[in-house]
Amino acid sequence: MAKFGKMEEGGFDKSYYLYQRNLHSPQKILSSYRRQKGRIMSMIAAFYGGKSILITGATGFLGKVLMEKLFRTSPDLKVIYVLVRPKQGQTLQQRVFQILDSKLFEKVKEVCPNVHEKIRAISADLNQNDFAISKEDMQELLSHTNIVFHCAATVRFDDHLRHAVQLNVTATQQLLLMASQMPKLEAFIHISTAFSNCNLKHIDEVVYPCPVEPKKIIDSMEWLDDAIIDEITPKLIGDRPNTYTYTKALGEVVVQQEGGNLNIAIIRPSIVGATWQEPFPGWVDNLNGPSGLIIAAGKGFLRSIRATPMAVADLIPADTVVNLTLAVGWYTAVHRPKSTLVYHCTSGNLNPCNWGKMGLQVLATFEKIPFERAFRRPNADFTTNNITTHYWNAVSHRAPAIIYDFYLRLTGRKPRMTKLMNRLLRTLSMVEYFINRSWEWSTYNTEMLMSALSPEDQRVFNFDVRQLNWLEYIENYVLGVKKYLLKEDMAGIPEAKQHLKRLRNIHYLFNTALFLIAWRLLIARSQVARNVWFFIVSFCYKFLSYFRASSTLNA
Ligand SMILES: CCCCCCCCCCCCCCCCCCCCCC(=O)SCCNC(=O)CCNC(=O)[C@H](O)C(C)(C)COP(=O)(O)OP(=O)(O)OC[C@H]1O[C@@H](n2cnc3c(N)ncnc32)[C@H](O)[C@@H]1OP(=O)(O)O
Ligand SMILES: NC(=O)C1=CN([C@@H]2O[C@H](COP(=O)(O)OP(=O)(O)OC[C@H]3O[C@@H](n4cnc5c(N)ncnc54)[C@H](OP(=O)(O)O)[C@@H]3O)[C@@H](O)[C@H]2O)C=CC1
């Protein structure tokens, strides 16, 4: 009983405790008290209690972390509606339950055992008219939803403009139309990207106009054929690097223009990385951003990247983005700002880390925590000019892939390394734009929000990246990639280290053999090389003779 005494001193309702004691075990009572405590102290967590929340993109990287945090901090929320499409032979229910049954949701199950009942998967395809949602489901969504978090998007850099416009612009427009018919709606939170205006160097927390009105782009996508769209795409995207950043910028304009009287906010995260603290460090489940490249470097495929070591690596942990998102949802609904506020969720101006430091820490972590079955020893480097990039691509990327595929063919197996390497080089060419520049994002709104939170909310919904220790974060990130993306067991680390030793020996042997062959060819063709060789051999012979003579005398 002493266990609960402290809580009673904390001012909790005793009758609630007694009622619970009759129903549950002490463990459950304790967690119920904790839940109650959380509700009392965190205004944001309390705000989401009893709410019906609609999330698009809930099956994506950010969406999963958002759902997890919502269920964990506000287990008494009414329902989360998720718009999901059936995929890879799985029904909606199977897709959603697979997420709920994953490691990410382990803590949720402790605080919200009936989580499966609180999630409602709605069949929807954001590429279709009215999202192909059934009439009954639409009615339910319209009449119950209190908060909308719009996370769904295509994040592929090279998506065809028609598809990128459909998902990142038209779907946003349609969702706003739906939202305008929701009588109970309190806030609509749109997730954009800090790179939507990456054509600018300094970016403020405002929506910038686009040269062509989004409505005109949406209309033209309906009647232009693919060939013409391909032709005009470079002209439309202008000085932005890809269709992704362009359509995310259009999406923001749509939100601002068509938001009407809704309480809307836009969040712009930079490069979203693995979780920093919650629900546990290092959780990541897709290859986007740095994750795929960390794998490529750890497995020894990636040897060289054209990147500016001093450029700011504006990474932001997924849980930080989610904490800001939930705080913004609360603030927008409760304080109802007169205009659409934009919040930058970036790290560069508050706690900068550059690509050089990040790369070195990634490599240092591979020493401690190597990945299994590496192709070569991890030894990536940054280059800054085009010629060295082409050189290293040929020597360190393409040549080993060709040699390895030749070996696979010889041993009767299917060659695959060249294909994989081509894909890696393509990815590198896509991300080069982002790792050779630095941007300045102003963060007035984000800082204003931070100061508007109670100390408890600042703790529970922490989005203060100044507290982030990059070296620790990157180490956990690499560890997370190993555990959650590659699904490698930590027990395999000694064997992985052995494998790297073998690779090092093969590397030395290979280099020695290469040197000897090159030297043999050279002395066969050049008199100067022969003279040098003769000089070295006679010098070694004399040295050995002298050494033998002096050791005989000493004996
Ligand atoms: C000292 C040196 C140390 C060195 C240490 C080095 C470590 C640290 C270095 C740090 C540098 C960080 C730079 C980050 C910059 C990000 C900036 C983001 C800024 C904007 C942020 C945002 O606001 S937005 C979110 C970002 N948005 C993406 O980040 C999507 C990208 N992505 C695509 O745009 C498509 O992916 C793309 C590529 C076209 C391929 O397209 P594609 O058609 O060729 O390939 P697919 O995508 O169809 O994928 C086909 C198969 O490749 C697999 N795969 C896909 N990606 C892969 C990948 N990265 N690495 C491996 N494998 C990958 C996939 O799993 C499939 O595998 P399978 O076939 O077995 O199923
Ligand atoms: N990851 C990052 O580095 C950054 C992301 N962002 C933004 O954050 C948001 C979330 O990104 P992230 O979680 O990383 O992206 P993911 O690619 O992991 O998730 C995208 C989500 O959108 C859904 N979706 C895509 N197409 C459709 C469709 N036609 N119908 C229904 N749902 C669809 C996907 O569903 P399905 O599972 O069925 O494919 C998935 O749930 C995006 O708006 C993105 O622009 C911003 C900055 C950086």
XYZ file of C-alpha atoms and ligand atoms in Angstrom:
674
model
C 0.000 0.000 0.000
C 2.946 2.300 0.681
C 3.460 2.173 -3.060
C 0.283 4.173 -3.615
C 0.660 6.492 -0.648
C 2.820 8.897 -2.595
C 0.271 9.150 -5.338
C -2.485 9.912 -2.914
C -0.317 12.692 -1.511
C -0.058 13.959 -5.057
C -3.755 14.759 -4.866
C -5.314 11.894 -6.839
C -8.895 10.860 -6.375
C -9.009 8.093 -3.760
C -12.402 6.796 -4.829
C -10.987 6.269 -8.304
C -8.222 4.176 -6.773
C -10.642 2.102 -4.691
C -12.893 1.543 -7.677
C -9.932 0.427 -9.744
C -8.647 -1.825 -6.949
C -11.813 -3.853 -7.149
C -11.363 -4.361 -10.872
C -7.673 -4.743 -11.561
C -4.318 -6.002 -10.353
C -1.934 -3.550 -8.592
C 0.068 -3.273 -11.815
C -2.986 -2.170 -13.739
C -4.026 0.235 -11.011
C -0.580 1.786 -11.112
C -0.742 2.316 -14.840
C -4.287 3.700 -14.552
C -3.007 6.189 -12.018
C -0.176 7.098 -14.310
C -2.677 7.616 -17.084
C -4.790 9.778 -14.873
C -1.705 11.699 -13.780
C -0.740 12.255 -17.403
C -4.209 13.612 -18.170
C -4.189 15.999 -15.282
C -0.808 17.458 -15.904
C -0.467 17.625 -19.694
C -2.903 20.020 -21.297
C -2.120 18.708 -24.753
C -2.686 15.077 -23.762
C -5.932 16.087 -22.068
C -7.031 17.983 -25.162
C -6.907 14.859 -27.333
C -8.918 12.861 -24.781
C -12.385 12.008 -26.115
C -11.507 13.297 -29.608
C -12.131 11.668 -32.981
C -8.999 12.121 -35.051
C -8.540 11.565 -38.762
C -5.042 10.697 -40.010
C -4.006 10.304 -43.623
C -0.703 8.538 -44.291
C -1.007 6.634 -41.000
C 0.747 3.618 -42.524
C 3.771 5.754 -43.391
C 6.872 6.427 -41.320
C 5.657 9.615 -39.664
C 2.029 8.498 -39.439
C 2.917 5.453 -37.346
C 4.941 7.514 -34.856
C 2.084 10.022 -34.669
C -0.514 7.344 -33.907
C 1.741 5.729 -31.342
C 2.253 8.955 -29.431
C -1.448 9.819 -29.545
C -2.490 6.459 -28.125
C 0.260 6.493 -25.517
C -0.335 9.975 -24.169
C -4.108 10.188 -24.682
C -5.353 6.611 -24.281
C -8.840 7.976 -23.665
C -9.154 9.490 -27.126
C -12.363 8.374 -28.776
C -11.195 7.016 -32.101
C -8.493 7.415 -34.718
C -9.805 7.137 -38.264
C -7.077 6.112 -40.666
C -7.481 6.335 -44.429
C -5.816 3.223 -45.781
C -5.632 1.445 -49.100
C -5.355 -2.339 -49.362
C -1.807 -3.265 -50.365
C 0.381 -6.282 -51.078
C -2.496 -8.715 -50.695
C -3.345 -7.457 -47.204
C -6.753 -6.172 -46.186
C -7.033 -2.817 -44.430
C -7.572 -4.484 -41.102
C -4.519 -6.698 -41.556
C -2.378 -3.692 -42.474
C -3.482 -1.712 -39.453
C -3.281 -4.622 -37.005
C 0.205 -5.451 -38.266
C 1.255 -1.920 -37.309
C -0.434 -2.153 -33.901
C 1.239 -5.499 -33.252
C 4.701 -4.182 -34.085
C 7.426 -3.343 -31.579
C 6.708 0.358 -32.017
C 3.350 -0.096 -30.252
C 4.580 -2.230 -27.336
C 4.253 0.607 -24.814
C 0.862 1.589 -26.204
C -0.531 -1.823 -25.361
C 0.396 -1.277 -21.713
C -1.445 2.036 -21.382
C -4.211 1.391 -23.883
C -4.990 -2.344 -23.943
C -8.051 -1.802 -26.134
C -6.095 0.058 -28.805
C -7.492 -2.236 -31.537
C -11.002 -0.994 -30.762
C -9.976 2.644 -30.926
C -8.680 2.565 -34.454
C -11.023 2.556 -37.412
C -9.493 1.738 -40.789
C -11.374 3.355 -43.652
C -10.804 2.127 -47.156
C -9.565 5.079 -49.173
C -7.345 5.837 -52.114
C -6.228 9.437 -52.253
C -5.759 9.119 -56.008
C -9.498 8.591 -56.553
C -12.458 10.940 -56.599
C -13.795 11.442 -53.064
C -10.938 9.104 -52.147
C -13.226 6.191 -53.103
C -14.642 6.279 -49.574
C -18.020 4.572 -49.151
C -21.053 6.762 -48.411
C -21.490 5.396 -44.890
C -17.828 5.853 -44.024
C -17.855 9.364 -45.454
C -20.897 10.225 -43.378
C -19.222 8.931 -40.243
C -16.025 10.865 -40.951
C -17.840 14.094 -41.705
C -20.055 13.990 -38.668
C -17.494 12.902 -36.050
C -14.020 14.177 -36.901
C -12.557 16.767 -34.531
C -8.963 16.966 -35.761
C -7.341 16.152 -39.108
C -3.653 15.346 -39.538
C -2.827 15.205 -43.237
C 0.439 13.255 -43.595
C -0.156 11.274 -46.800
C 2.012 12.229 -49.738
C 4.229 10.806 -52.382
C 7.748 11.471 -51.123
C 9.481 10.094 -54.225
C 11.690 12.779 -55.657
C 11.239 11.645 -59.244
C 7.533 10.862 -59.322
C 5.735 11.728 -62.523
C 4.297 15.230 -62.201
C 0.746 13.994 -62.819
C 0.941 11.545 -59.920
C 2.748 13.966 -57.606
C 0.136 16.669 -58.307
C -2.690 14.187 -57.735
C -1.425 13.137 -54.315
C 0.320 16.229 -52.991
C -2.022 18.878 -54.394
C -5.402 17.571 -55.585
C -5.818 15.181 -52.657
C -5.017 18.032 -50.262
C -7.669 20.139 -51.978
C -10.221 17.338 -51.678
C -9.402 16.751 -48.042
C -9.918 20.454 -47.327
C -13.294 20.234 -49.037
C -14.186 17.305 -46.805
C -12.920 19.195 -43.771
C -15.123 22.158 -44.596
C -18.131 19.835 -44.219
C -17.095 18.604 -40.769
C -19.216 20.499 -38.214
C -17.116 19.338 -35.259
C -13.738 20.071 -36.799
C -11.402 22.000 -34.490
C -8.099 21.919 -36.385
C -6.627 20.790 -39.693
C -2.883 20.144 -39.607
C -1.075 19.805 -42.905
C 2.370 18.203 -43.036
C 4.525 19.787 -45.688
C 8.325 19.854 -45.983
C 10.962 22.444 -45.104
C 12.239 21.923 -48.654
C 9.055 23.078 -50.377
C 10.864 26.386 -50.993
C 14.364 24.972 -51.315
C 14.931 27.332 -54.241
C 15.341 30.049 -51.569
C 18.281 30.324 -49.215
C 16.461 31.916 -46.317
C 12.982 30.603 -45.700
C 10.428 32.268 -43.449
C 7.416 30.675 -41.829
C 5.076 31.914 -44.534
C 3.430 30.357 -47.570
C 5.217 31.594 -50.678
C 3.202 32.109 -53.862
C 3.902 29.821 -56.832
C 4.447 31.252 -60.333
C 1.550 29.163 -61.669
C -1.692 28.885 -59.709
C -2.222 25.363 -58.300
C -5.743 25.284 -59.763
C -4.343 25.775 -63.251
C -1.825 22.983 -62.713
C -4.532 20.654 -61.387
C -6.758 21.419 -64.391
C -3.973 20.978 -66.918
C -3.030 17.578 -65.473
C -6.509 16.398 -66.421
C -6.175 16.951 -70.138
C -2.453 17.028 -70.981
C -0.955 13.736 -72.057
C 2.120 12.241 -70.376
C 4.545 13.221 -73.155
C 3.607 16.902 -72.920
C 3.712 16.809 -69.137
C 7.224 15.345 -69.333
C 8.233 18.182 -71.620
C 6.883 20.992 -69.479
C 7.924 19.522 -66.106
C 11.428 21.118 -66.015
C 9.916 24.485 -66.946
C 7.230 24.226 -64.280
C 9.482 23.110 -61.448
C 11.972 25.845 -62.393
C 14.816 26.092 -59.886
C 13.464 23.397 -57.605
C 15.261 20.045 -57.933
C 12.290 17.692 -58.304
C 8.552 17.203 -58.599
C 8.287 16.371 -54.882
C 9.400 19.784 -53.574
C 7.416 21.537 -56.310
C 4.129 19.773 -55.580
C 4.560 20.144 -51.808
C 4.886 23.908 -52.395
C 1.706 23.858 -54.505
C -0.003 21.878 -51.743
C 0.775 24.647 -49.237
C -0.711 27.292 -51.516
C -3.864 25.184 -51.846
C -4.082 24.894 -48.062
C -3.807 28.640 -47.681
C -6.186 29.511 -50.505
C -8.857 26.942 -49.840
C -8.747 26.642 -46.082
C -11.703 28.998 -45.774
C -12.686 29.462 -42.156
C -10.981 26.334 -40.920
C -8.333 26.467 -38.192
C -5.341 25.396 -40.207
C -1.630 25.062 -39.581
C 1.217 23.872 -41.764
C 4.218 21.991 -40.411
C 7.446 21.881 -42.361
C 9.869 19.199 -41.144
C 13.334 19.005 -42.718
C 14.869 15.530 -43.236
C 12.964 13.208 -40.914
C 15.228 10.660 -39.254
C 14.873 7.813 -36.740
C 13.286 8.540 -33.372
C 15.390 10.343 -30.784
C 13.709 9.239 -27.520
C 10.165 7.984 -28.022
C 8.860 5.402 -27.777
C 12.507 4.279 -27.860
C 15.607 5.644 -29.601
C 16.513 4.714 -33.158
C 13.179 3.480 -34.514
C 12.968 3.746 -38.293
C 11.135 1.663 -40.858
C 11.866 2.948 -44.331
C 14.786 3.711 -46.597
C 14.024 7.365 -47.182
C 16.344 10.194 -46.229
C 19.684 9.019 -44.823
C 18.504 5.521 -43.781
C 19.044 3.803 -47.154
C 22.444 5.431 -47.517
C 23.465 4.360 -44.026
C 22.708 0.783 -45.081
C 24.627 1.210 -48.324
C 27.638 2.607 -46.422
C 27.457 -0.032 -43.668
C 27.286 -2.887 -46.141
C 30.282 -1.416 -47.972
C 28.516 -0.591 -51.262
C 28.710 3.144 -50.799
C 32.326 4.347 -50.969
C 32.025 7.959 -51.960
C 29.370 10.693 -51.962
C 29.503 14.099 -53.551
C 28.661 16.136 -50.472
C 29.886 19.309 -48.819
C 31.166 18.273 -45.370
C 30.545 21.760 -43.942
C 26.947 21.968 -45.254
C 24.333 21.702 -42.523
C 22.737 18.274 -42.219
C 19.270 19.401 -41.263
C 17.972 16.174 -39.808
C 15.035 16.114 -37.431
C 13.983 13.064 -35.403
C 10.537 11.643 -36.183
C 9.375 11.916 -32.552
C 10.330 15.604 -32.483
C 8.164 16.196 -35.561
C 5.294 14.312 -33.964
C 5.566 16.234 -30.680
C 5.455 19.524 -32.541
C 2.558 18.296 -34.669
C 0.470 17.386 -31.615
C 1.320 20.651 -29.896
C 0.340 22.558 -33.036
C -2.944 20.607 -33.225
C -3.756 21.652 -29.668
C -2.668 25.281 -30.133
C -4.549 25.698 -33.408
C -7.770 24.283 -31.975
C -7.618 26.104 -28.656
C -6.120 29.464 -29.618
C -7.533 29.648 -33.142
C -4.907 31.932 -34.709
C -6.445 34.350 -37.216
C -4.227 33.249 -40.095
C -2.683 29.964 -41.193
C 0.514 29.576 -39.174
C 3.515 27.766 -40.623
C 5.882 25.974 -38.225
C 9.411 25.012 -39.214
C 10.528 21.776 -37.649
C 14.247 21.993 -38.366
C 17.475 21.629 -36.415
C 19.999 23.714 -38.374
C 19.526 27.098 -36.732
C 19.126 25.824 -33.153
C 21.560 22.913 -32.985
C 23.480 22.557 -36.249
C 25.346 19.441 -37.280
C 27.131 19.177 -40.614
C 27.382 16.274 -43.039
C 31.099 15.831 -42.280
C 30.504 15.289 -38.565
C 27.518 13.080 -39.275
C 29.430 10.929 -41.785
C 32.342 10.411 -39.385
C 30.016 9.408 -36.573
C 28.191 6.958 -38.850
C 31.525 5.363 -39.788
C 32.675 5.311 -36.151
C 29.475 3.496 -35.178
C 30.076 0.819 -37.840
C 33.317 -0.024 -35.992
C 31.345 -0.831 -32.845
C 28.167 -2.125 -34.434
C 28.943 -3.556 -37.874
C 26.218 -4.765 -40.224
C 26.172 -8.443 -41.162
C 27.434 -9.915 -44.445
C 29.036 -6.685 -45.694
C 30.100 -6.619 -49.337
C 33.208 -4.567 -48.475
C 34.583 -2.925 -45.335
C 32.628 0.297 -44.659
C 34.883 3.117 -45.784
C 32.862 5.903 -47.373
C 34.197 9.367 -48.010
C 32.892 12.739 -49.145
C 34.138 14.298 -52.361
C 33.423 17.814 -53.435
C 34.110 17.977 -57.125
C 32.706 16.370 -60.234
C 35.900 14.799 -61.542
C 36.704 12.916 -58.322
C 33.051 11.900 -58.066
C 33.172 10.336 -61.543
C 36.522 8.724 -60.771
C 35.330 7.116 -57.526
C 32.049 6.084 -59.110
C 33.979 4.206 -61.770
C 36.692 2.756 -59.507
C 34.898 2.184 -56.217
C 31.307 1.637 -57.270
C 31.007 0.288 -60.795
C 34.247 -1.726 -61.108
C 33.767 -3.853 -57.946
C 30.140 -4.462 -58.963
C 31.186 -5.660 -62.408
C 33.906 -7.901 -60.939
C 31.499 -9.360 -58.391
C 28.826 -10.006 -61.031
C 31.466 -11.739 -63.147
C 32.262 -13.944 -60.148
C 28.546 -14.674 -59.629
C 28.189 -15.662 -63.277
C 31.247 -17.914 -63.067
C 29.736 -19.687 -60.065
C 26.415 -20.159 -61.861
C 24.507 -17.512 -59.910
C 22.411 -14.597 -61.090
C 24.353 -11.323 -61.309
C 22.721 -8.547 -59.259
C 25.405 -6.160 -58.038
C 25.517 -3.891 -61.095
C 21.761 -3.348 -60.892
C 21.977 -2.555 -57.204
C 24.895 -0.202 -57.779
C 23.033 1.626 -60.550
C 20.134 2.130 -58.156
C 22.485 3.464 -55.497
C 24.101 5.888 -57.955
C 20.659 7.061 -59.003
C 19.714 7.664 -55.368
C 22.955 9.574 -54.823
C 22.241 11.778 -57.814
C 18.770 12.512 -56.377
C 20.003 13.529 -52.910
C 23.097 15.460 -54.045
C 21.129 18.683 -54.227
C 20.275 18.451 -50.524
C 23.726 17.571 -49.220
C 25.670 20.276 -50.976
C 23.714 23.291 -49.727
C 22.664 24.863 -46.464
C 19.413 26.660 -45.756
C 18.286 29.019 -43.047
C 14.812 28.396 -41.732
C 13.336 30.931 -39.330
C 11.626 29.313 -36.360
C 9.705 32.164 -34.681
C 6.375 30.347 -34.641
C 7.920 27.131 -33.381
C 9.727 28.988 -30.603
C 6.591 30.965 -29.775
C 4.698 27.704 -29.414
C 7.404 26.239 -27.213
C 7.103 29.158 -24.824
C 3.294 28.860 -24.843
C 3.469 25.312 -23.431
C 3.312 24.456 -19.742
C 6.518 22.913 -18.303
C 4.806 19.509 -18.301
C 3.777 19.850 -21.941
C 7.306 20.949 -22.827
C 8.476 17.694 -21.254
C 5.836 15.333 -22.627
C 5.751 16.939 -26.092
C 9.383 17.953 -26.298
C 10.385 19.447 -29.640
C 13.379 21.436 -28.401
C 16.185 20.142 -30.629
C 18.753 22.140 -28.651
C 18.730 19.222 -26.207
C 19.712 16.750 -28.913
C 23.175 15.197 -28.621
C 24.049 14.446 -32.230
C 26.734 11.844 -31.605
C 24.433 9.823 -29.382
C 21.518 10.292 -31.774
C 23.497 9.135 -34.824
C 24.803 6.098 -32.963
C 21.252 5.144 -31.997
C 20.124 5.831 -35.564
C 22.678 3.374 -36.990
C 21.739 0.850 -34.318
C 18.056 1.347 -35.198
C 18.769 0.811 -38.883
C 20.472 -2.459 -37.991
C 17.726 -3.670 -35.665
C 14.487 -2.401 -37.192
C 15.281 -2.029 -40.888
C 17.781 -4.809 -41.496
C 16.275 -6.947 -38.713
C 19.750 -8.075 -37.679
C 20.325 -9.682 -34.301
C 22.810 -8.053 -31.912
C 24.152 -11.537 -31.128
C 25.589 -11.591 -34.654
C 28.008 -8.697 -33.985
C 31.118 -10.870 -33.220
C 30.569 -12.816 -36.454
C 30.058 -9.526 -38.377
C 33.368 -8.269 -36.962
C 35.099 -11.503 -38.027
C 33.643 -11.097 -41.488
C 35.030 -7.547 -41.697
C 38.476 -8.851 -40.679
C 38.331 -11.423 -43.468
C 37.305 -8.674 -45.902
C 40.258 -6.566 -44.739
C 42.656 -9.455 -45.381
C 41.137 -10.077 -48.799
C 41.487 -6.354 -49.485
C 45.196 -6.391 -48.565
C 45.800 -9.552 -50.599
C 43.958 -8.132 -53.586
C 45.885 -4.845 -53.443
C 49.220 -6.652 -53.131
C 48.426 -8.927 -56.077
C 47.294 -5.924 -58.120
C 50.491 -4.065 -57.310
C 52.683 -7.032 -58.223
C 50.923 -7.588 -61.535
C 51.165 -3.883 -62.407
C 54.831 -3.828 -61.443
C 55.604 -6.976 -63.430
C 53.988 -5.457 -66.509
C 55.872 -2.230 -65.987
C 59.328 -3.755 -65.677
C 58.635 -5.879 -68.744
C 58.121 -2.681 -70.752
C 60.285 0.051 -69.199
C 64.100 0.201 -68.792
C 63.794 2.816 -66.011
C 61.453 0.530 -64.051
C 63.898 -2.374 -64.547
C 66.765 -0.238 -63.208
C 64.742 0.778 -60.179
C 63.807 -2.857 -59.576
C 67.437 -3.942 -59.885
C 68.483 -1.202 -57.451
C 65.857 -2.217 -54.861
C 66.702 -5.927 -55.107
C 70.460 -5.377 -54.818
C 69.916 -2.950 -51.916
C 67.798 -5.532 -50.065
C 70.374 -8.242 -50.791
C 73.241 -6.096 -49.421
C 71.234 -5.180 -46.345
C 70.407 -8.821 -45.629
C 74.059 -9.899 -46.144
C 75.226 -7.164 -43.764
C 72.605 -8.111 -41.194
C 73.544 -11.820 -41.394
C 77.280 -11.053 -41.102
C 76.843 -8.774 -38.093
C 74.601 -11.269 -36.287
C 77.228 -14.085 -36.879
C 79.975 -11.842 -35.423
C 77.856 -11.023 -32.368
C 77.229 -14.726 -31.767
C 32.572 10.406 -44.162
C 31.536 9.707 -45.056
C 30.614 8.871 -44.369
C 29.420 8.353 -45.156
C 28.316 7.782 -44.376
C 27.084 7.837 -45.108
C 25.817 7.914 -44.334
C 25.179 9.229 -44.198
C 24.917 9.926 -45.484
C 23.791 10.787 -45.393
C 23.268 11.317 -46.670
C 21.809 11.552 -46.525
C 21.169 12.228 -47.618
C 19.726 12.417 -47.375
C 19.183 13.536 -48.117
C 17.707 13.517 -48.163
C 17.167 14.814 -48.476
C 15.687 14.820 -48.359
C 15.132 16.136 -48.432
C 13.634 16.158 -48.515
C 12.979 15.547 -47.340
C 11.548 15.355 -47.591
O 10.801 16.268 -47.462
S 10.832 13.883 -48.189
C 11.382 12.475 -47.683
C 12.529 12.063 -48.409
N 12.173 11.278 -49.545
C 12.996 10.392 -49.901
O 14.009 10.192 -49.286
C 12.613 9.578 -51.121
C 13.837 9.270 -51.894
N 13.636 8.138 -52.759
C 13.231 8.225 -54.041
O 12.852 9.259 -54.513
C 13.313 6.963 -54.861
O 13.336 5.856 -54.044
C 14.561 6.973 -55.774
C 15.833 7.420 -55.027
C 14.300 7.960 -56.910
C 14.842 5.599 -56.327
O 13.796 5.197 -57.142
P 13.801 3.744 -57.856
O 12.602 3.682 -58.724
O 15.134 3.489 -58.453
O 13.664 2.801 -56.639
P 12.354 2.539 -55.716
O 12.101 3.686 -54.816
O 11.181 2.078 -56.509
O 12.890 1.355 -54.911
C 13.387 0.236 -55.575
C 14.176 -0.577 -54.609
O 15.228 0.212 -54.040
C 15.121 0.255 -52.658
N 15.528 1.595 -52.249
C 14.819 2.725 -52.361
N 15.486 3.757 -51.862
C 16.668 3.282 -51.432
C 17.806 3.833 -50.812
N 17.849 5.143 -50.506
N 18.826 3.032 -50.517
C 18.793 1.731 -50.777
N 17.743 1.128 -51.364
C 16.695 1.884 -51.680
C 13.657 -0.046 -52.383
O 13.453 -0.615 -51.127
C 13.315 -1.038 -53.474
O 13.763 -2.317 -53.145
P 13.026 -3.620 -53.722
O 13.100 -3.526 -55.212
O 13.836 -4.744 -53.161
O 11.636 -3.535 -53.183
N 10.298 11.459 -44.473
C 10.826 12.669 -44.568
O 12.052 12.842 -44.554
C 9.953 13.846 -44.663
C 8.582 13.742 -44.819
N 7.838 14.883 -44.901
C 6.390 14.816 -45.082
O 5.846 14.013 -44.048
C 4.696 13.325 -44.526
C 4.827 11.866 -44.209
O 6.008 11.372 -44.806
P 6.522 9.894 -44.546
O 5.748 9.298 -43.438
O 7.980 9.951 -44.455
O 6.132 9.226 -45.914
P 5.803 7.691 -46.238
O 6.157 7.489 -47.662
O 6.428 6.824 -45.225
O 4.235 7.607 -46.056
C 3.356 8.106 -46.997
C 1.968 7.759 -46.574
O 1.050 8.258 -47.546
C 0.181 7.196 -47.913
N -0.292 7.268 -49.281
C 0.457 7.451 -50.377
N -0.335 7.380 -51.463
C -1.592 7.144 -51.032
C -2.853 6.973 -51.668
N -2.967 7.059 -52.982
N -3.936 6.738 -50.908
C -3.824 6.660 -49.564
N -2.675 6.827 -48.907
C -1.575 7.059 -49.636
C 1.026 5.961 -47.761
O 0.177 4.835 -47.723
P 0.697 3.380 -48.165
O 1.301 2.806 -46.926
O -0.544 2.684 -48.580
O 1.685 3.564 -49.266
C 1.736 6.253 -46.468
O 0.902 5.979 -45.389
C 4.611 13.630 -46.023
O 3.663 14.632 -46.201
C 5.997 14.147 -46.372
O 5.946 15.042 -47.431
C 8.394 16.110 -44.805
C 9.715 16.248 -44.637
C 10.607 15.139 -44.580
